[in-house]
Amino acid sequence: MPRLNRTFYSRATVEVARDLLGRMLIHQTRAGRIAGRIVETEAYSGFEDEASHGYRGKTARNVVMFGTPGFSYVYFIYGNYWMMNVVARPQRVEYPGAVLIRALEPVEGLELMASNRSGRPQRDWTNGPGKLTMALNIDARHDGIDLTMPDSPLFLETGQPVPDTNVATDPRIGLGRRVSEPWVSKPWRFWIANSNFVSGQ
DNA sequence: ACGGAGATCTTCT
DNA sequence: GAAGATCTCCGTT
């Protein structure tokens, strides 16, 4: 199956977040291929978006959000968890944009995932942004890599796009109280309506 | 089923 | 020094 290319990622962040539903996220590890179907995403777009790490400009952590579309933005939070994002924004615009992958449906490498999420039912392997990075072994090694390169260990494949009739939207989850209107209410969370693997919040 | 709190450490103020 | 794009455990209903 072909990888998503630069053109795919070089569009408005919110549009890409919607279009990432149904695509495949793959980590080619030494032990084998671990893959899941993307069933939930969130868009973080622009300097103005108070919920985005791009708010108030570049820092050492978020600089990749301002860079080339199709790169990964992986960061550490709450002392325990890695969050996997894909840089997505129009080209030639100095503007931060990224899509958080919030949930997957396990597809390949189920034994590896079970090992990475030991003791938990399959339903809880990848139904949250911190859980799916644990299941796929995604961490600091994967920050700032080009997901479109043929030899990158982490990449996305075209999968199967989801029709509008099967897409649901709502405001984003987990935003702090300092995030005010209109950003707190932007319907920038997308998920596949009939999926059993969306995050539980 | 649901809700609250602790864990744990990086980043930015 | 505080908050954070979260998860898990433990309590009560």
mmCIF file of C-alpha atoms (C1' of nucleotides) in Angstrom:
data_model
loop_
_atom_site.group_PDB
_atom_site.id
_atom_site.type_symbol
_atom_site.label_atom_id
_atom_site.label_comp_id
_atom_site.label_asym_id
_atom_site.label_seq_id
_atom_site.Cartn_x
_atom_site.Cartn_y
_atom_site.Cartn_z
ATOM 1 C CA MET A 1 0.000 0.000 0.000
ATOM 2 C CA PRO A 2 1.431 3.455 -0.887
ATOM 3 C CA ARG A 3 2.580 5.940 1.722
ATOM 4 C CA LEU A 4 0.847 9.273 2.139
ATOM 5 C CA ASN A 5 2.951 11.866 0.314
ATOM 6 C CA ARG A 6 3.941 15.486 0.866
ATOM 7 C CA THR A 7 0.931 16.791 -1.050
ATOM 8 C CA PHE A 8 -1.415 15.039 1.349
ATOM 9 C CA TYR A 9 0.063 16.826 4.363
ATOM 10 C CA SER A 10 0.413 20.221 2.648
ATOM 11 C CA ARG A 11 -3.143 21.356 3.217
ATOM 12 C CA ALA A 12 -5.079 23.153 5.946
ATOM 13 C CA THR A 13 -4.466 21.393 9.271
ATOM 14 C CA VAL A 14 -8.154 20.817 9.983
ATOM 15 C CA GLU A 15 -8.695 19.341 6.524
ATOM 16 C CA VAL A 16 -5.808 16.920 7.024
ATOM 17 C CA ALA A 17 -7.103 15.920 10.469
ATOM 18 C CA ARG A 18 -10.410 14.929 8.875
ATOM 19 C CA ASP A 19 -8.703 13.114 6.007
ATOM 20 C CA LEU A 20 -6.392 11.095 8.259
ATOM 21 C CA LEU A 21 -9.334 9.005 9.451
ATOM 22 C CA GLY A 22 -9.153 5.529 7.936
ATOM 23 C CA ARG A 23 -5.415 5.810 7.155
ATOM 24 C CA MET A 24 -2.840 3.420 8.525
ATOM 25 C CA LEU A 25 -0.088 4.298 11.018
ATOM 26 C CA ILE A 26 2.797 1.828 10.816
ATOM 27 C CA HIS A 27 5.903 1.325 12.905
ATOM 28 C CA GLN A 28 8.385 -1.027 11.261
ATOM 29 C CA THR A 29 10.298 -2.380 14.270
ATOM 30 C CA ARG A 30 13.069 -4.896 14.526
ATOM 31 C CA ALA A 31 10.603 -7.420 15.861
ATOM 32 C CA GLY A 32 8.073 -6.763 13.108
ATOM 33 C CA ARG A 33 5.476 -4.430 11.756
ATOM 34 C CA ILE A 34 2.981 -2.849 14.165
ATOM 35 C CA ALA A 35 0.070 -1.038 12.531
ATOM 36 C CA GLY A 36 -3.282 0.501 13.305
ATOM 37 C CA ARG A 37 -6.108 2.229 11.486
ATOM 38 C CA ILE A 38 -6.534 5.853 12.536
ATOM 39 C CA VAL A 39 -9.976 6.307 14.088
ATOM 40 C CA GLU A 40 -9.583 9.601 15.997
ATOM 41 C CA THR A 41 -7.603 12.829 15.453
ATOM 42 C CA GLU A 42 -7.394 16.429 16.624
ATOM 43 C CA ALA A 43 -6.176 19.531 14.767
ATOM 44 C CA TYR A 44 -3.950 22.167 16.383
ATOM 45 C CA SER A 45 -3.649 25.057 13.990
ATOM 46 C CA GLY A 46 -2.039 28.464 14.000
ATOM 47 C CA PHE A 47 -0.533 31.098 16.282
ATOM 48 C CA GLU A 48 -3.988 32.138 17.419
ATOM 49 C CA ASP A 49 -5.065 28.720 18.663
ATOM 50 C CA GLU A 50 -4.649 28.938 22.427
ATOM 51 C CA ALA A 51 -4.740 25.155 22.725
ATOM 52 C CA SER A 52 -1.814 24.648 20.341
ATOM 53 C CA HIS A 53 1.836 24.374 21.232
ATOM 54 C CA GLY A 54 2.323 26.829 18.370
ATOM 55 C CA TYR A 55 0.548 29.546 20.332
ATOM 56 C CA ARG A 56 3.088 32.318 21.149
ATOM 57 C CA GLY A 57 5.554 31.094 18.566
ATOM 58 C CA LYS A 58 8.476 28.744 18.190
ATOM 59 C CA THR A 59 10.261 27.027 21.047
ATOM 60 C CA ALA A 60 12.830 24.266 21.162
ATOM 61 C CA ARG A 61 10.063 21.718 21.634
ATOM 62 C CA ASN A 62 7.561 22.812 18.999
ATOM 63 C CA VAL A 63 9.870 23.979 16.199
ATOM 64 C CA VAL A 64 8.957 21.009 14.019
ATOM 65 C CA MET A 65 5.350 22.243 13.900
ATOM 66 C CA PHE A 66 6.610 25.189 11.865
ATOM 67 C CA GLY A 67 8.579 23.007 9.487
ATOM 68 C CA THR A 68 7.915 20.769 6.516
ATOM 69 C CA PRO A 69 4.516 19.058 6.320
ATOM 70 C CA GLY A 70 4.701 15.283 6.686
ATOM 71 C CA PHE A 71 7.192 15.282 9.556
ATOM 72 C CA SER A 72 6.404 13.759 12.929
ATOM 73 C CA TYR A 73 6.054 15.850 16.065
ATOM 74 C CA VAL A 74 6.415 13.607 19.117
ATOM 75 C CA TYR A 75 6.508 15.106 22.586
ATOM 76 C CA PHE A 76 6.551 13.934 26.195
ATOM 77 C CA ILE A 77 3.912 14.969 28.720
ATOM 78 C CA TYR A 78 2.659 14.309 32.248
ATOM 79 C CA GLY A 79 5.927 12.660 33.127
ATOM 80 C CA ASN A 80 4.901 9.442 31.391
ATOM 81 C CA TYR A 81 3.426 9.701 27.938
ATOM 82 C CA TRP A 82 4.435 10.314 24.343
ATOM 83 C CA MET A 83 2.051 12.077 21.962
ATOM 84 C CA MET A 84 2.274 11.394 18.229
ATOM 85 C CA ASN A 85 1.478 14.226 15.831
ATOM 86 C CA VAL A 86 1.824 14.761 12.106
ATOM 87 C CA VAL A 87 2.855 18.187 10.821
ATOM 88 C CA ALA A 88 0.134 19.402 8.462
ATOM 89 C CA ARG A 89 -0.270 22.892 7.052
ATOM 90 C CA PRO A 90 -0.139 24.747 3.725
ATOM 91 C CA GLN A 91 3.359 25.003 2.282
ATOM 92 C CA ARG A 92 5.359 28.239 2.178
ATOM 93 C CA VAL A 93 3.520 29.605 5.181
ATOM 94 C CA GLU A 94 5.395 30.226 8.416
ATOM 95 C CA TYR A 95 2.570 28.858 10.470
ATOM 96 C CA PRO A 96 2.374 26.071 13.069
ATOM 97 C CA GLY A 97 0.083 23.142 12.343
ATOM 98 C CA ALA A 98 -0.107 19.551 13.553
ATOM 99 C CA VAL A 99 -2.610 16.744 13.941
ATOM 100 C CA LEU A 100 -2.638 14.659 17.117
ATOM 101 C CA ILE A 101 -3.327 10.969 16.524
ATOM 102 C CA ARG A 102 -5.717 10.170 19.364
ATOM 103 C CA ALA A 103 -6.779 6.588 18.686
ATOM 104 C CA LEU A 104 -6.153 3.573 16.455
ATOM 105 C CA GLU A 105 -7.835 0.291 15.692
ATOM 106 C CA PRO A 106 -5.225 -2.485 16.057
ATOM 107 C CA VAL A 107 -4.574 -4.165 12.683
ATOM 108 C CA GLU A 108 -1.073 -5.701 12.449
ATOM 109 C CA GLY A 109 1.469 -6.917 14.973
ATOM 110 C CA LEU A 110 -1.217 -7.831 17.481
ATOM 111 C CA GLU A 111 1.150 -10.012 19.509
ATOM 112 C CA LEU A 112 3.634 -7.175 19.797
ATOM 113 C CA MET A 113 0.888 -4.782 20.843
ATOM 114 C CA ALA A 114 -0.393 -7.244 23.419
ATOM 115 C CA SER A 115 3.116 -7.444 24.828
ATOM 116 C CA ASN A 116 3.469 -3.651 24.918
ATOM 117 C CA ARG A 117 0.074 -3.343 26.643
ATOM 118 C CA SER A 118 0.319 -6.444 28.770
ATOM 119 C CA GLY A 119 -2.600 -7.416 30.931
ATOM 120 C CA ARG A 120 -5.101 -5.172 29.176
ATOM 121 C CA PRO A 121 -7.947 -6.073 26.832
ATOM 122 C CA GLN A 122 -7.449 -5.328 23.139
ATOM 123 C CA ARG A 123 -10.015 -2.561 23.330
ATOM 124 C CA ASP A 124 -7.665 -0.619 25.640
ATOM 125 C CA TRP A 125 -4.465 -1.029 23.641
ATOM 126 C CA THR A 126 -4.735 2.031 21.428
ATOM 127 C CA ASN A 127 -7.859 4.012 22.398
ATOM 128 C CA GLY A 128 -6.010 7.117 23.554
ATOM 129 C CA PRO A 129 -3.008 9.186 22.431
ATOM 130 C CA GLY A 130 -0.729 7.972 25.224
ATOM 131 C CA LYS A 131 -1.860 4.371 24.879
ATOM 132 C CA LEU A 132 -1.234 4.068 21.148
ATOM 133 C CA THR A 133 2.363 5.274 21.437
ATOM 134 C CA MET A 134 2.940 2.638 24.095
ATOM 135 C CA ALA A 135 1.366 -0.049 21.889
ATOM 136 C CA LEU A 136 3.466 0.965 18.867
ATOM 137 C CA ASN A 137 6.674 1.745 20.764
ATOM 138 C CA ILE A 138 6.754 5.363 19.630
ATOM 139 C CA ASP A 139 8.977 7.728 21.625
ATOM 140 C CA ALA A 140 11.645 10.435 21.420
ATOM 141 C CA ARG A 141 13.434 8.598 18.621
ATOM 142 C CA HIS A 142 10.545 9.464 16.347
ATOM 143 C CA ASP A 143 10.385 13.218 16.880
ATOM 144 C CA GLY A 144 11.155 15.259 13.788
ATOM 145 C CA ILE A 145 11.464 12.477 11.232
ATOM 146 C CA ASP A 146 10.139 12.639 7.671
ATOM 147 C CA LEU A 147 7.187 10.256 7.471
ATOM 148 C CA THR A 148 7.178 10.393 3.666
ATOM 149 C CA MET A 149 10.688 8.982 3.180
ATOM 150 C CA PRO A 150 10.748 5.426 1.773
ATOM 151 C CA ASP A 151 13.066 4.193 4.518
ATOM 152 C CA SER A 152 11.596 5.848 7.589
ATOM 153 C CA PRO A 153 10.640 3.324 10.285
ATOM 154 C CA LEU A 154 7.464 5.244 11.064
ATOM 155 C CA PHE A 155 5.044 6.203 8.294
ATOM 156 C CA LEU A 156 1.445 6.370 7.151
ATOM 157 C CA GLU A 157 -0.223 4.471 4.339
ATOM 158 C CA THR A 158 -3.274 5.489 2.346
ATOM 159 C CA GLY A 159 -5.569 2.915 3.938
ATOM 160 C CA GLN A 160 -9.204 3.487 3.161
ATOM 161 C CA PRO A 161 -10.725 7.003 3.348
ATOM 162 C CA VAL A 162 -13.889 7.380 5.400
ATOM 163 C CA PRO A 163 -17.063 8.956 3.915
ATOM 164 C CA ASP A 164 -18.531 12.061 5.549
ATOM 165 C CA THR A 165 -21.556 10.082 6.672
ATOM 166 C CA ASN A 166 -19.295 8.099 9.008
ATOM 167 C CA VAL A 167 -17.334 11.012 10.512
ATOM 168 C CA ALA A 168 -18.219 12.704 13.793
ATOM 169 C CA THR A 169 -16.784 15.964 15.194
ATOM 170 C CA ASP A 170 -16.722 17.686 18.565
ATOM 171 C CA PRO A 171 -14.541 20.105 20.534
ATOM 172 C CA ARG A 172 -11.080 18.894 21.482
ATOM 173 C CA ILE A 173 -10.406 16.964 24.671
ATOM 174 C CA GLY A 174 -8.221 17.722 27.656
ATOM 175 C CA LEU A 175 -7.649 21.431 27.059
ATOM 176 C CA GLY A 176 -6.658 23.418 30.142
ATOM 177 C CA ARG A 177 -8.830 26.099 31.689
ATOM 178 C CA ARG A 178 -6.630 28.815 30.236
ATOM 179 C CA VAL A 179 -7.959 27.975 26.777
ATOM 180 C CA SER A 180 -10.871 30.339 26.089
ATOM 181 C CA GLU A 181 -13.430 30.928 23.358
ATOM 182 C CA PRO A 182 -13.534 30.390 20.511
ATOM 183 C CA TRP A 183 -10.668 27.888 20.696
ATOM 184 C CA VAL A 184 -12.125 25.731 23.421
ATOM 185 C CA SER A 185 -15.215 25.125 21.265
ATOM 186 C CA LYS A 186 -13.667 24.603 17.849
ATOM 187 C CA PRO A 187 -14.980 21.274 16.495
ATOM 188 C CA TRP A 188 -11.498 20.078 15.642
ATOM 189 C CA ARG A 189 -11.743 16.567 17.034
ATOM 190 C CA PHE A 190 -12.649 13.972 14.416
ATOM 191 C CA TRP A 191 -13.497 10.325 14.811
ATOM 192 C CA ILE A 192 -15.041 7.411 12.944
ATOM 193 C CA ALA A 193 -18.591 7.310 14.233
ATOM 194 C CA ASN A 194 -19.018 3.551 14.509
ATOM 195 C CA SER A 195 -15.540 2.708 15.788
ATOM 196 C CA ASN A 196 -15.089 0.739 18.994
ATOM 197 C CA PHE A 197 -11.587 2.144 19.462
ATOM 198 C CA VAL A 198 -12.036 5.878 20.030
ATOM 199 C CA SER A 199 -10.699 7.338 23.285
ATOM 200 C CA GLY A 200 -12.891 6.940 26.322
ATOM 201 C CA GLN A 201 -13.138 10.557 27.481
ATOM 202 C "C1'" DA B 1 -20.269 2.617 35.473
ATOM 203 C "C1'" DC B 2 -18.407 6.773 37.164
ATOM 204 C "C1'" DG B 3 -15.440 10.105 39.430
ATOM 205 C "C1'" DG B 4 -11.451 11.746 41.763
ATOM 206 C "C1'" DA B 5 -6.709 11.873 42.656
ATOM 207 C "C1'" DG B 6 -1.794 10.483 42.171
ATOM 208 C "C1'" DA B 7 2.025 9.554 39.198
ATOM 209 C "C1'" DT B 8 5.993 11.810 37.193
ATOM 210 C "C1'" DC B 9 9.080 15.066 34.636
ATOM 211 C "C1'" DT B 10 9.627 18.333 30.851
ATOM 212 C "C1'" DT B 11 8.789 22.834 29.439
ATOM 213 C "C1'" DC B 12 8.069 27.483 29.936
ATOM 214 C "C1'" DT B 13 7.193 31.545 33.266
ATOM 215 C "C1'" DG C 1 7.229 27.008 40.514
ATOM 216 C "C1'" DA C 2 3.134 25.451 38.033
ATOM 217 C "C1'" DA C 3 0.718 23.372 34.395
ATOM 218 C "C1'" DG C 4 0.310 19.998 31.084
ATOM 219 C "C1'" DA C 5 -3.168 17.810 23.757
ATOM 220 C "C1'" DT C 6 -2.930 11.518 29.899
ATOM 221 C "C1'" DC C 7 -3.427 7.027 32.122
ATOM 222 C "C1'" DT C 8 -4.368 4.055 35.873
ATOM 223 C "C1'" DC C 9 -5.942 2.768 40.158
ATOM 224 C "C1'" DC C 10 -9.109 2.836 43.790
ATOM 225 C "C1'" DG C 11 -13.153 4.286 45.888
ATOM 226 C "C1'" DT C 12 -18.288 4.600 45.811
ATOM 227 C "C1'" DT C 13 -22.909 3.922 43.326
#
